[in-house]
Coordinates of C-alpha atoms in Angstrom, one line a residue:
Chain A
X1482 CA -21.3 -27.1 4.3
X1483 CA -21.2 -28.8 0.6
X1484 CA -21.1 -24.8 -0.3
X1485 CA -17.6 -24.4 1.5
X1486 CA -16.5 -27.2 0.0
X1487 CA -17.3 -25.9 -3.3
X1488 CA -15.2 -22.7 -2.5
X1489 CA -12.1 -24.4 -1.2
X1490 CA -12.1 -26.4 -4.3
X1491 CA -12.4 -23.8 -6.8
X1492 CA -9.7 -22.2 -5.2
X1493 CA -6.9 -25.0 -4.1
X1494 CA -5.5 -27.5 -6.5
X1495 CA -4.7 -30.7 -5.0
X1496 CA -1.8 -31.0 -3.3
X1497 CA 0.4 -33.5 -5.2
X1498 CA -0.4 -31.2 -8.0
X1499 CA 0.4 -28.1 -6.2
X1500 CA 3.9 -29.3 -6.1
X1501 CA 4.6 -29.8 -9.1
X1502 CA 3.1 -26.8 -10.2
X1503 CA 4.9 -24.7 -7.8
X1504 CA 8.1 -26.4 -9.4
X1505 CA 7.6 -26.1 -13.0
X1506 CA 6.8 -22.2 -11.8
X1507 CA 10.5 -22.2 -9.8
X1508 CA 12.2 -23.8 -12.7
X1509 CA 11.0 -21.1 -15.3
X1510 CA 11.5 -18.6 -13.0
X1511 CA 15.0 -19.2 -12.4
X1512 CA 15.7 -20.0 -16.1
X1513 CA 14.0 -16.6 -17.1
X1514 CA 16.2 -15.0 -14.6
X1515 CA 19.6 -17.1 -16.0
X1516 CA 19.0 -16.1 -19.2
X1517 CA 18.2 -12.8 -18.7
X1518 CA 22.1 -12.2 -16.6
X1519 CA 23.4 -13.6 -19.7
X1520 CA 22.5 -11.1 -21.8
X1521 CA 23.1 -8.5 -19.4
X1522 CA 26.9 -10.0 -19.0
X1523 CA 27.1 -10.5 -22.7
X1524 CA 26.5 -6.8 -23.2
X1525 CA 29.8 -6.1 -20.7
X1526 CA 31.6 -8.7 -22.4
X1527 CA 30.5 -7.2 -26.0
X1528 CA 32.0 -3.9 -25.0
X1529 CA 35.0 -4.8 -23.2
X1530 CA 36.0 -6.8 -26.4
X1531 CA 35.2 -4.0 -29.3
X1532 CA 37.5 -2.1 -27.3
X1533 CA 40.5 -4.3 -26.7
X1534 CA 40.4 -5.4 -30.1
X1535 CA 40.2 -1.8 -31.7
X1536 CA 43.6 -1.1 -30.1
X1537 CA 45.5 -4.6 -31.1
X1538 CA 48.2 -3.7 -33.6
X1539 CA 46.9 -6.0 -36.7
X1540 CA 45.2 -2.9 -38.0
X1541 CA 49.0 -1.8 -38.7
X1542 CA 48.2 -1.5 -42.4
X1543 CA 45.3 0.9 -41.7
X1544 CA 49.0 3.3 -40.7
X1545 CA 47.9 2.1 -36.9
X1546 CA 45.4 1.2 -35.1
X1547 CA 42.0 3.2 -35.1
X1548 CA 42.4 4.0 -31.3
X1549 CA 45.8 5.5 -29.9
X1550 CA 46.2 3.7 -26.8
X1551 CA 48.1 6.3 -25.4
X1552 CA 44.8 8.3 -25.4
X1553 CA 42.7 5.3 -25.4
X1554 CA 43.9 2.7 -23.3
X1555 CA 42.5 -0.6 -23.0
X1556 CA 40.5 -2.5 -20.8
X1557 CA 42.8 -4.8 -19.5
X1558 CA 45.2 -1.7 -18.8
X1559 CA 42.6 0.6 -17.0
X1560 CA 42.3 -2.5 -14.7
X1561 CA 45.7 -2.7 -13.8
X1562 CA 45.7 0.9 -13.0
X1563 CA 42.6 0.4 -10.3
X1564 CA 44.5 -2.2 -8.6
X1565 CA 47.6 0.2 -9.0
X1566 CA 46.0 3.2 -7.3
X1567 CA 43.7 0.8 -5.3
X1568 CA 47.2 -0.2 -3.7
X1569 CA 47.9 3.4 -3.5
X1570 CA 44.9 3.9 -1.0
X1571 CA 43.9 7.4 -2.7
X1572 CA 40.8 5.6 -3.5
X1573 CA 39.0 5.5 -0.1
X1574 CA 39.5 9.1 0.4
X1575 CA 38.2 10.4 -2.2
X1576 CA 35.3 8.2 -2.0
X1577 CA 35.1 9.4 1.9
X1578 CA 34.7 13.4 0.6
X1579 CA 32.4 12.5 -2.8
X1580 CA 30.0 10.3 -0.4
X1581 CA 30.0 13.2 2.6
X1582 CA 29.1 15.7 0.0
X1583 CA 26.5 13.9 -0.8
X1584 CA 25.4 12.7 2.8
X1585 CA 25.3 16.4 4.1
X1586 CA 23.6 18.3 0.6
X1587 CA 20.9 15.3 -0.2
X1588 CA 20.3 14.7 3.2
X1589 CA 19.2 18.5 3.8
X1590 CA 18.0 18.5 0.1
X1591 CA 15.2 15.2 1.0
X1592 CA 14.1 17.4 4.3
X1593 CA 13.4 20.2 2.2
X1594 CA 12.1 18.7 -0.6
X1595 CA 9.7 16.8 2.0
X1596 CA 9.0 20.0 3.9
X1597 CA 7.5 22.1 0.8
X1598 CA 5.8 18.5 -0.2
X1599 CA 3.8 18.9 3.0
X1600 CA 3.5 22.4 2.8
X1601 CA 2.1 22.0 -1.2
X1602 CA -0.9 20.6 0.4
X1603 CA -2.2 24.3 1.0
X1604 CA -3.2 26.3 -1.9
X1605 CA -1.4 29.2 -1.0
X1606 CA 2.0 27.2 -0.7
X1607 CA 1.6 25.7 -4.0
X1608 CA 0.9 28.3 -5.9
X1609 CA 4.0 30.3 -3.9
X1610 CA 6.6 26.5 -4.6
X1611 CA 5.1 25.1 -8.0
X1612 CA 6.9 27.1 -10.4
X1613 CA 10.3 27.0 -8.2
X1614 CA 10.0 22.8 -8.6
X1615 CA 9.3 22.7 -11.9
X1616 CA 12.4 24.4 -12.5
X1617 CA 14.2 22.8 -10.5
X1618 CA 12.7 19.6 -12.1
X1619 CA 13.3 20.6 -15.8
X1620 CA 16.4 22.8 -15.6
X1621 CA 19.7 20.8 -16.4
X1622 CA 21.8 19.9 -13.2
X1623 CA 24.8 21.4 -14.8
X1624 CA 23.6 24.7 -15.0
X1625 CA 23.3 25.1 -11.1
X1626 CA 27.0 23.1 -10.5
X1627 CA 28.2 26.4 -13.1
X1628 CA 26.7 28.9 -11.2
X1629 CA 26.9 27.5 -7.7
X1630 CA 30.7 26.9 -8.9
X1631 CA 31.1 30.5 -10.1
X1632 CA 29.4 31.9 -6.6
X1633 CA 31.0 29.9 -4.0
X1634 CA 34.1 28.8 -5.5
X1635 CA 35.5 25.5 -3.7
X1636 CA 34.4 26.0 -0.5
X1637 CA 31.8 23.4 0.7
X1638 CA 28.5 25.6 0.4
X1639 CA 28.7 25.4 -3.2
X1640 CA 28.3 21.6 -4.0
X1641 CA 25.5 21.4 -1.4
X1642 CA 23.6 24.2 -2.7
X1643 CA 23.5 22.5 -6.2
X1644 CA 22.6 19.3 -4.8
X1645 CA 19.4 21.0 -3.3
X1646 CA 18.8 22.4 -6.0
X1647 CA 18.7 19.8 -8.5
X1648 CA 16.9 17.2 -6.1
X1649 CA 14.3 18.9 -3.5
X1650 CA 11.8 19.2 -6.2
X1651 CA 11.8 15.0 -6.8
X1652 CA 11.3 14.5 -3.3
X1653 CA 8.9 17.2 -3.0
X1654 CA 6.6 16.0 -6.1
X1655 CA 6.7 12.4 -4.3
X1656 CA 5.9 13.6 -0.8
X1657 CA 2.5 15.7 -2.2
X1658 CA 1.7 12.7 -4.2
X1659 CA 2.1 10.3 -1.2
X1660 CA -0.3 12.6 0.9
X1661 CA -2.7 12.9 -2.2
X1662 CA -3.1 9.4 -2.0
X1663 CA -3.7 9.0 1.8
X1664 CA -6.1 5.7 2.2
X1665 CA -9.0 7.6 3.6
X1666 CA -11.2 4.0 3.9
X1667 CA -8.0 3.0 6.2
X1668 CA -8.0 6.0 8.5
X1669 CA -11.8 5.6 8.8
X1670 CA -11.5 2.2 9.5
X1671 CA -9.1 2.4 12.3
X1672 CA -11.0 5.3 13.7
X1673 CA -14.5 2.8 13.6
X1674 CA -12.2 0.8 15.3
X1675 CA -10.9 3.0 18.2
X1676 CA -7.4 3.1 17.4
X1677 CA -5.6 6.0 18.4
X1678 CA -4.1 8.8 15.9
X1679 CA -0.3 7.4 16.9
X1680 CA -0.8 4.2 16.0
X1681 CA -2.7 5.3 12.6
X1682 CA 0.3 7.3 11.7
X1683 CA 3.1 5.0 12.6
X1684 CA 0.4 1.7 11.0
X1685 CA -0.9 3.7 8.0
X1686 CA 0.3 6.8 6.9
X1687 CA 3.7 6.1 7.3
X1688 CA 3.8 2.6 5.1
X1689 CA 2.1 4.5 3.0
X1690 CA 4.2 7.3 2.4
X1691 CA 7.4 5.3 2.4
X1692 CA 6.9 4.2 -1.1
X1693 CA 6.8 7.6 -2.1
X1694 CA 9.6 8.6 0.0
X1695 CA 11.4 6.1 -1.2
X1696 CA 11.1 6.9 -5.1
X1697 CA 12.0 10.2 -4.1
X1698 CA 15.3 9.3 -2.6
X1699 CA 16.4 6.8 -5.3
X1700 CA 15.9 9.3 -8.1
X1701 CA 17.0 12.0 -6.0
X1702 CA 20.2 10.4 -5.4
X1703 CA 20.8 9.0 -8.4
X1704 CA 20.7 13.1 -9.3
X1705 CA 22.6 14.3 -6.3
X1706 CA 25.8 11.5 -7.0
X1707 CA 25.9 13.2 -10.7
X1708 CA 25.7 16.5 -9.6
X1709 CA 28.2 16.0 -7.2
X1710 CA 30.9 14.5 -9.1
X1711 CA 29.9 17.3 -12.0
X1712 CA 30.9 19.7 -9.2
X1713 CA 33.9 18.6 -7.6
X1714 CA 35.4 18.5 -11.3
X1715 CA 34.6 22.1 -11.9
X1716 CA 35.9 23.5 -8.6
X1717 CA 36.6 21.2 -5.6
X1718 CA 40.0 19.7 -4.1
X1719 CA 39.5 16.2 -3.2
X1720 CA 37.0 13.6 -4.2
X1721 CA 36.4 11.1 -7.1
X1722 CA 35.0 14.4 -9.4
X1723 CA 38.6 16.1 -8.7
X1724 CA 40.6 13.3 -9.2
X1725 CA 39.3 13.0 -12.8
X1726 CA 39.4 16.5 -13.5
X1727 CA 43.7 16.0 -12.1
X1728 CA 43.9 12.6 -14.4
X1729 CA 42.5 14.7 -17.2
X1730 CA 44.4 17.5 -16.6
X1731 CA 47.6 15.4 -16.8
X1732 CA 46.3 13.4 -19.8
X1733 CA 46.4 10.1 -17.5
X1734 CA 43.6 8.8 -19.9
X1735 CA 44.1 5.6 -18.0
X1736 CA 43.3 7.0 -14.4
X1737 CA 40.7 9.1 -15.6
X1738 CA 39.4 5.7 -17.1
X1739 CA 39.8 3.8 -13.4
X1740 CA 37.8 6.5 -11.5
X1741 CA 34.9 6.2 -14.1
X1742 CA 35.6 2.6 -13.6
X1743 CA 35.2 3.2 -9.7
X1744 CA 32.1 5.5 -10.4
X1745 CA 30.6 3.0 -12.1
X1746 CA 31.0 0.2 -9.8
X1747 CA 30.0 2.0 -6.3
X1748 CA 26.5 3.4 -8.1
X1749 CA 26.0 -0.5 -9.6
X1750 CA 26.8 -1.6 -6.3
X1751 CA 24.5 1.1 -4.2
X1752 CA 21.7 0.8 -7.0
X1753 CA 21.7 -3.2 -7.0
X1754 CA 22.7 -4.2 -3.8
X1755 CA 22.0 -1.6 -1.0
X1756 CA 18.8 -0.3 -2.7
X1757 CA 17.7 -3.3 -3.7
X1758 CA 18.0 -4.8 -0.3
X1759 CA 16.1 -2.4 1.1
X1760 CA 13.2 -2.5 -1.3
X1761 CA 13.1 -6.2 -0.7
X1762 CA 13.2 -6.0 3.0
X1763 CA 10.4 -2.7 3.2
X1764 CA 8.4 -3.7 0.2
X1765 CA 7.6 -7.2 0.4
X1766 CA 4.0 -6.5 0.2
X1767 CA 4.2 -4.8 -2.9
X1768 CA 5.6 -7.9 -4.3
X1769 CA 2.9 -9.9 -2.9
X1770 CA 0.6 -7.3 -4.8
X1771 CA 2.0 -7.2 -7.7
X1772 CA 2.6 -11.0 -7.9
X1773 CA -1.4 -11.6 -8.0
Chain B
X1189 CA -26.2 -8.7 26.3
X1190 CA -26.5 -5.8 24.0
X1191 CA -29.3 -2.9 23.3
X1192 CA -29.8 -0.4 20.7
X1193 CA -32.6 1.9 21.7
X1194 CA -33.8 4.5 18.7
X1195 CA -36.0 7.6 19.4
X1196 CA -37.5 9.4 17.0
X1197 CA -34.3 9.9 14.9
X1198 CA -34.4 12.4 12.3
X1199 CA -31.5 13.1 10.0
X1200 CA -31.9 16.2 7.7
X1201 CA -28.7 17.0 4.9
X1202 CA -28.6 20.5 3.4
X1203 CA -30.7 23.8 4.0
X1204 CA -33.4 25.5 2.2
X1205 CA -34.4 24.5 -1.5
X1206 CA -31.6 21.9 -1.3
X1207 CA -32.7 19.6 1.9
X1208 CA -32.7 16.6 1.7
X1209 CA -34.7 14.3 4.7
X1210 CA -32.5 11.0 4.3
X1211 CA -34.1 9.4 7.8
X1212 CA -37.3 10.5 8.9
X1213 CA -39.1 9.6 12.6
X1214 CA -37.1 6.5 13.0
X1215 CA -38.3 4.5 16.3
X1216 CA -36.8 1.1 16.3
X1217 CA -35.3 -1.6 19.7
X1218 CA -33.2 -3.9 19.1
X1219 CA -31.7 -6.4 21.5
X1220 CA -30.3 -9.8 22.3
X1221 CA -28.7 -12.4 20.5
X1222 CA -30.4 -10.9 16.9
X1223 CA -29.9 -10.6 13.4
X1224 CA -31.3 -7.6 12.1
X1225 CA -31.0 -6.8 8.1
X1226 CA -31.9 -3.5 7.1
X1227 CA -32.9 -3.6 3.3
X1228 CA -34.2 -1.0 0.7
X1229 CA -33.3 0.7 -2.1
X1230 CA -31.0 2.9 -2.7
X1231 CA -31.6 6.6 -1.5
X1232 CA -33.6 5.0 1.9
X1233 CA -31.3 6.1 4.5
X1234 CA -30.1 2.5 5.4
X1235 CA -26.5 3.8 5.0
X1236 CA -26.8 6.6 6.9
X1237 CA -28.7 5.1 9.9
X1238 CA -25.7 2.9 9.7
X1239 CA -23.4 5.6 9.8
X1240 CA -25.5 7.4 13.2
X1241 CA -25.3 3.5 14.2
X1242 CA -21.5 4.0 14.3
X1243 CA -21.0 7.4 15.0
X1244 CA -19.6 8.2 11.8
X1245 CA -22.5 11.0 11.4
X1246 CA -24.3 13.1 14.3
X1247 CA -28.7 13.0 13.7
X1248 CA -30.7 16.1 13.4
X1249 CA -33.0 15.3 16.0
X1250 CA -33.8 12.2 18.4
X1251 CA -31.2 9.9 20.1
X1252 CA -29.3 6.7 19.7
X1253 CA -28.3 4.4 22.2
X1254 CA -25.7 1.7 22.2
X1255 CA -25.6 -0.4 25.2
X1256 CA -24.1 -3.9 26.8
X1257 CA -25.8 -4.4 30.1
X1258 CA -26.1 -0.7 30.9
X1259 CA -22.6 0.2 30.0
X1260 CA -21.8 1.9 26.7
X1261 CA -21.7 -0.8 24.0
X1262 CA -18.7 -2.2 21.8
X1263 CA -18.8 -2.0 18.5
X1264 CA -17.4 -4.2 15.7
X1265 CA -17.3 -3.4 11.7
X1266 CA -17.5 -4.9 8.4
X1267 CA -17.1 -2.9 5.4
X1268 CA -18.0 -3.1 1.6
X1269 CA -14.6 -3.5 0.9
X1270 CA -12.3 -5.5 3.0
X1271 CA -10.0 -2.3 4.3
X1272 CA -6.8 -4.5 5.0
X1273 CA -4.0 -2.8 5.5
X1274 CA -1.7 -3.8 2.7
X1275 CA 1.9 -3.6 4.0
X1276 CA 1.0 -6.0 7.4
X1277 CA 0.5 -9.3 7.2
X1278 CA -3.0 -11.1 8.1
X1279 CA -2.3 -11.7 11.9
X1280 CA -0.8 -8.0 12.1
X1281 CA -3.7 -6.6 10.7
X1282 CA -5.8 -8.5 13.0
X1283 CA -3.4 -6.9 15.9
X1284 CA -3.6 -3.6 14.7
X1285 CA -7.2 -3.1 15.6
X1286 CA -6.2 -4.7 19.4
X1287 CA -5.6 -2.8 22.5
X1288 CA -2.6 -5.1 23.2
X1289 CA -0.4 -7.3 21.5
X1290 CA -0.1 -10.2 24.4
X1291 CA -0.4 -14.4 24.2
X1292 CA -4.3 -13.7 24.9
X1293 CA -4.7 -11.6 22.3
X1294 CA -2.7 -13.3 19.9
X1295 CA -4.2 -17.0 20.6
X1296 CA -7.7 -15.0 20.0
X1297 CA -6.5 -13.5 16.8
X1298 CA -5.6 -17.1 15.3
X1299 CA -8.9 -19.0 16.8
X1300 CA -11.1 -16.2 14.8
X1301 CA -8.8 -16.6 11.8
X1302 CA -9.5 -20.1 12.2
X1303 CA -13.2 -19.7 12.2
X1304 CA -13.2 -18.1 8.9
X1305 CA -11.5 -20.8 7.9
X1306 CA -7.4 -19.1 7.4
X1307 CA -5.3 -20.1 10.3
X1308 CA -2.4 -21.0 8.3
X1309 CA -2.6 -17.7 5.8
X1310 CA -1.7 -15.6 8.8
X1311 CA 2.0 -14.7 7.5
X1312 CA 0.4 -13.7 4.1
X1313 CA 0.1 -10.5 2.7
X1314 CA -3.4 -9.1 1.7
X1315 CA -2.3 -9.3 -1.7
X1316 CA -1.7 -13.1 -2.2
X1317 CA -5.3 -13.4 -0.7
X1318 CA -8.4 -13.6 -3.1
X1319 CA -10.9 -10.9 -2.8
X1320 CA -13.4 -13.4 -0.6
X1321 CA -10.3 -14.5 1.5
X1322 CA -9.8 -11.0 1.9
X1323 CA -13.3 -10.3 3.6
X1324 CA -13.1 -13.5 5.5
X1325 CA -10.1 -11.3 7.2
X1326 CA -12.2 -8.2 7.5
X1327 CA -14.7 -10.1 9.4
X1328 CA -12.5 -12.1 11.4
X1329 CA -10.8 -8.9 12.7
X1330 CA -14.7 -7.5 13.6
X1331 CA -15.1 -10.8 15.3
X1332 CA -11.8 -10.8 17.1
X1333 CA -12.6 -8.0 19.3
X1334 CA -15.2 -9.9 20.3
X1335 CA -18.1 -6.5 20.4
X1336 CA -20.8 -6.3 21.6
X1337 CA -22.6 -5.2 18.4
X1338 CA -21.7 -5.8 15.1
X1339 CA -22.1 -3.5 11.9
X1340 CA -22.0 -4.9 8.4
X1341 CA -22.5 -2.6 5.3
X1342 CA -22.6 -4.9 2.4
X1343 CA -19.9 -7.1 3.1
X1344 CA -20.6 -9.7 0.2
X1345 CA -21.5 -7.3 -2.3
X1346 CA -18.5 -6.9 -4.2
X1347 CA -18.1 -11.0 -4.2
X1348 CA -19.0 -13.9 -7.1
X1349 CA -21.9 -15.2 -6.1
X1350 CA -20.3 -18.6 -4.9
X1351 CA -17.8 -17.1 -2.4
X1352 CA -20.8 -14.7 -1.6
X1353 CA -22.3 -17.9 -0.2
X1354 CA -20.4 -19.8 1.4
X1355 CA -19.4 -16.6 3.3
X1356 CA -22.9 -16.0 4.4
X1357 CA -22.3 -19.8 5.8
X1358 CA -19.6 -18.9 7.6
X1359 CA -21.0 -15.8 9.0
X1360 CA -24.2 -17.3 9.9
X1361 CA -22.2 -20.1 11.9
X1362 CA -19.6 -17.2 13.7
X1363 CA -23.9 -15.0 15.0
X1364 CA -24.8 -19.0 16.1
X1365 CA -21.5 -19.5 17.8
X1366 CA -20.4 -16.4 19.6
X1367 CA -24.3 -15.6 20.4
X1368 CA -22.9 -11.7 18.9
X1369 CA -25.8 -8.6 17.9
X1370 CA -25.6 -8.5 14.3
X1371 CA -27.0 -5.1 12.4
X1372 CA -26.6 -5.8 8.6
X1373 CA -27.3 -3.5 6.0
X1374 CA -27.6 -5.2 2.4
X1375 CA -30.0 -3.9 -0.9
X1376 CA -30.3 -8.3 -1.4
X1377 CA -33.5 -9.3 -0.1
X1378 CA -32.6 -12.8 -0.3
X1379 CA -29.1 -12.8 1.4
X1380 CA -31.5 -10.5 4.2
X1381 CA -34.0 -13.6 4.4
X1382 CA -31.2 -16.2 4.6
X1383 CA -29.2 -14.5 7.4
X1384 CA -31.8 -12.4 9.4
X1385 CA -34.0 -13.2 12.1
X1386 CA -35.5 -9.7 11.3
X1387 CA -35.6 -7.5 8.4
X1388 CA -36.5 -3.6 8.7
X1389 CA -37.8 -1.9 5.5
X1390 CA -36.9 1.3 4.9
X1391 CA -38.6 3.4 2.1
X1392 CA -37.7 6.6 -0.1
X1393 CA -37.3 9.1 2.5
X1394 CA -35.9 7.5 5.1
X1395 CA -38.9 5.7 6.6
X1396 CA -39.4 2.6 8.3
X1397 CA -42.1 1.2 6.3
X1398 CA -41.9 -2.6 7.7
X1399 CA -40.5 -4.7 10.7
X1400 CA -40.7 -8.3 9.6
X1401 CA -39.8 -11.3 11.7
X1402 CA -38.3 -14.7 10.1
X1403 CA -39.0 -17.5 12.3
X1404 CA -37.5 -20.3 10.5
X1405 CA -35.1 -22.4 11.4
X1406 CA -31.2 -22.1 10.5
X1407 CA -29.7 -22.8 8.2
X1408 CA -31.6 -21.9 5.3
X1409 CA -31.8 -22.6 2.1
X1410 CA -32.9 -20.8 -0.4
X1411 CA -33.8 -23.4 -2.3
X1412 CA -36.6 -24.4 0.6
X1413 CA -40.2 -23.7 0.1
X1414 CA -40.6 -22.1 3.0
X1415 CA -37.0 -19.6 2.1
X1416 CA -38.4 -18.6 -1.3
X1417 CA -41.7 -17.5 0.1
X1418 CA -40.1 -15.6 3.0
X1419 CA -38.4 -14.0 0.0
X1420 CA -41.2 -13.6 -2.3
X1421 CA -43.5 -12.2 1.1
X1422 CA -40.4 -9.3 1.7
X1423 CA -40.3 -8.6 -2.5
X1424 CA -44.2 -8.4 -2.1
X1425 CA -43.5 -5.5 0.3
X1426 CA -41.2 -3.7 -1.7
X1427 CA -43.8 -3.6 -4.8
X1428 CA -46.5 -2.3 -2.5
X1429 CA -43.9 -0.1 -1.4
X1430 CA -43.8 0.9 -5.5
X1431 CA -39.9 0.3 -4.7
X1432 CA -38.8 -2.1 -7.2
X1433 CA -39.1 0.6 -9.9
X1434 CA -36.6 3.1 -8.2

């Protein structure tokens, strides 16, 4: 046994040093990680102050300051106006259409888009979709919001047909990939094993596609949330896109300020939070890969 | 207690100027409580008798058969690569390949993740496991439904030499213990002599060119007299085989 002994030792410390090891690791880790939301904060910060300062008055002798703040206003104004209309409750509403839009066209988009994926796999398919998704991969989003715009006016066809659009092809180019990639050694190994084709799917082909599936939805709706704001400013009436296109309209630089303000927020909040989450929760594994 | 039975197996891949005989008039019995190695180079058919072993591949003539006192036998596998499955845990992936996920079944799981020797990595991942702790799972989840027969196809290849060993340690202790059939295909004639009670030489060709018993007493060493010229008798049989130079 002096050869298992050997093993164990070349791979386990000792474990009053292990400890302290694992500690010193903690400790850098979390001041790597302090340091790092500093900067990020100190970036917001940065901002927020070049701005509030470029409209103070001592740059009087300059005949006013660089910035009007009637079509500039500041920071600390634009916040007052969010609470203002926060108060108003126009905010949830708007919100409620922008995120429907966006429920209903990305949802059908991501079928789609994971449809012709699976389809891509034959060679007849591909050749029929792989122009079609590079398009739709290279083409700028704001050229489909024009014409779907133009076409269907405000009626709710036309947003959703632009979200499609822009996003199937991201899901669709993940999806092919995913199957691509399919862990043959697995399948085999479950089959030498006995284990039936349900359980293969739901053990191994689905964990491995959600990856994939998963890119594809976060870039996809990173795109659709764009596309559907672009398009509820050119030709919708309700949601966050139209009430900036009504704050512009009116010159209300302040509003238009607070729902890019809003904008901002809810995607920070869905990208760092909600998405996050998730990827913590259904990728620890990849963690544990990456981590060794 | 377990029985392969091998009739004049042929296994023929391609047609016309293209054949190629990868297994050639195989007759071999195998049974009990044994340890059988199947060495030779590479290009002898040892793979793909493994893979007719395991039904991965159908033979172009003669039979195969795989039984446990007369019933159709159950097999176990270990591969080159340990073929974890890297979003479960250890114990899941040590459930997956069980018909049920009950007490039973999940006290046996842990006791053969004991025996290799990681009952408290069972929540881990694949990936926070080192490559040899990684086969030590793949061979714990052959052992853990507990077949009748167990396949091996190089399982310590890929491994430092160190881990190598004390794995063959480990394995030769989980044959002694659970009294399993152990076929084991490796191109290491000394790992073959340390594990095997019996080592079949295959040649170019696919044919059986030598069945050689190995009657000493476990463990081994290789550092023993009587290891090394076990070892140097099997090499001897390779050069008269005019093997060592492919």
């Amino acid at each position: 046994m002096t050869t298992t002994e050997t093993d164990s030792a070349t791979t386990e410390t000792p474990p009053a040093a292990r400890v302290t090891e694992e500690e010193l690791a903690r400790k850098a880790r979390r001041s790597e990680l302090t340091s790092r939301w500093f900067w990020r904060i100190l970036s917001y910060v940065a901002v927020l102050a070049i701005w509030e300062f470029a409209l103070l008055d001592i740059f009087s002798f300059l005949r006013g300051s660089p910035l009007d703040p009637k079509l500039l206003p500041g920071p600390s104004e634009v916040v007052a106006t969010f609470f203002e209309i926060w108060g108003e409750g126009t905010m949830p509403a708007a919100f409620q259409a922008t995120l429907t839009r966006i429920a209903v066209g990305f949802g059908l988009s991501f079928l789609i888009g994971a449809m012709i994926g699976i389809l891509m796999q034959s060679k007849w398919f591909e050749g029929f979709f792989k122009d079609a998704v590079l398009i739709s991969l290279s083409a700028p989003g704001l050229i489909w919001v024009l014409i779907t715009a133009i076409i269907f006016g405000n009626r709710p066809l036309g947003p959703t047909i632009a979200i499609i659009l822009t996003t199937f092809a991201l899901v669709t180019v993940n999806v092919s990939e995913g199957i691509r990639a399919l862990p043959k050694d697995l399948i085999d190994m479950a089959k030498s094993f006995q284990v039936n084709v349900f359980k293969r799917n739901r053990q191994i082909v689905i964990p491995h596609l959600a990856p994939y599936l998963f890119t594809g939805l976060r870039f996809g709706f990173s795109i659709a949330w764009k596309v559907t704001v672009l398009t509820e400013v050119f030709s919708s009436s309700a949601g966050i896109g139209f009430e900036m296109r009504i704050s512009a309209v009116l010159f209300d630089m302040s509003e238009f300020l607070t729902w890019i303000l809003a904008f901002f927020f809810f995607a920070l909040f869905l990208e760092k939070v909600v998405l996050e989450a998730i990827e913590r929760r259904y990728f620890r594994w990849r963690q544990a890969v990456t981590a060794t | 207690m377990a029985e392969i039975r091998i009739k004049n197996l042929h296994k023929e891949f391609g047609v016309g100027d293209d054949k190629v005989v990868a297994l050639e008039d195989v007759n071999l019995d195998i049974s009990g409580h044994s340890f059988v190695s199947i060495v030779g180079p590479s290009g002898c058919g040892k793979s793909t008798l493994l893979n007719i072993l395991t039904g991965i591949e159908t033979p172009t003539n003669g039979t195969v058969e795989i039984t446990s006192d007369g019933h159709v036998a159950a097999p176990g596998y270990v591969f080159q690569a340990a073929r974890l499955l890297p979003w479960r845990t250890v114990t899941d992936n040590l459930l997956f390949v069980q018909e049920d996920r009950s007490e039973g079944t999940k006290e046996r799981c842990q006791r053969y993740l004991e025996m290799v020797q990681l009952g408290d990595k069972g929540d881990k991942f694949p990936g926070e496991l080192s490559g040899g702790m990684q086969q030590r799972v793949g061979i714990a989840r052959a052992f853990s439904i507990e077949p009748d027969v167990l396949f091996m196809d190089e399982p310590f290849s890929h491994l430092d030499a160190i881990t190598a060993r004390a794995l063959r340690r480990e394995l030769h202790h989980m044959w002694d213990e659970t009294k399993k059939m152990v076929v084991f295909v490796t191109h290491d004639v000394g790992e073959a002599v340390e594990l095997s009670n019996r080592i079949l030489v295959f040649a170019k060709g696919g044919r059986l060119e030598d069945d050689i018993q190995i009657d000493l007493p476990f463990p081994r060493d290789p550092a023993d007299d009587e290891v090394a010229v076990a070892k140097a008798h099997v090499l001897r049989k390779f050069e008269e085989l005019d093997l060592l130079a492919s």
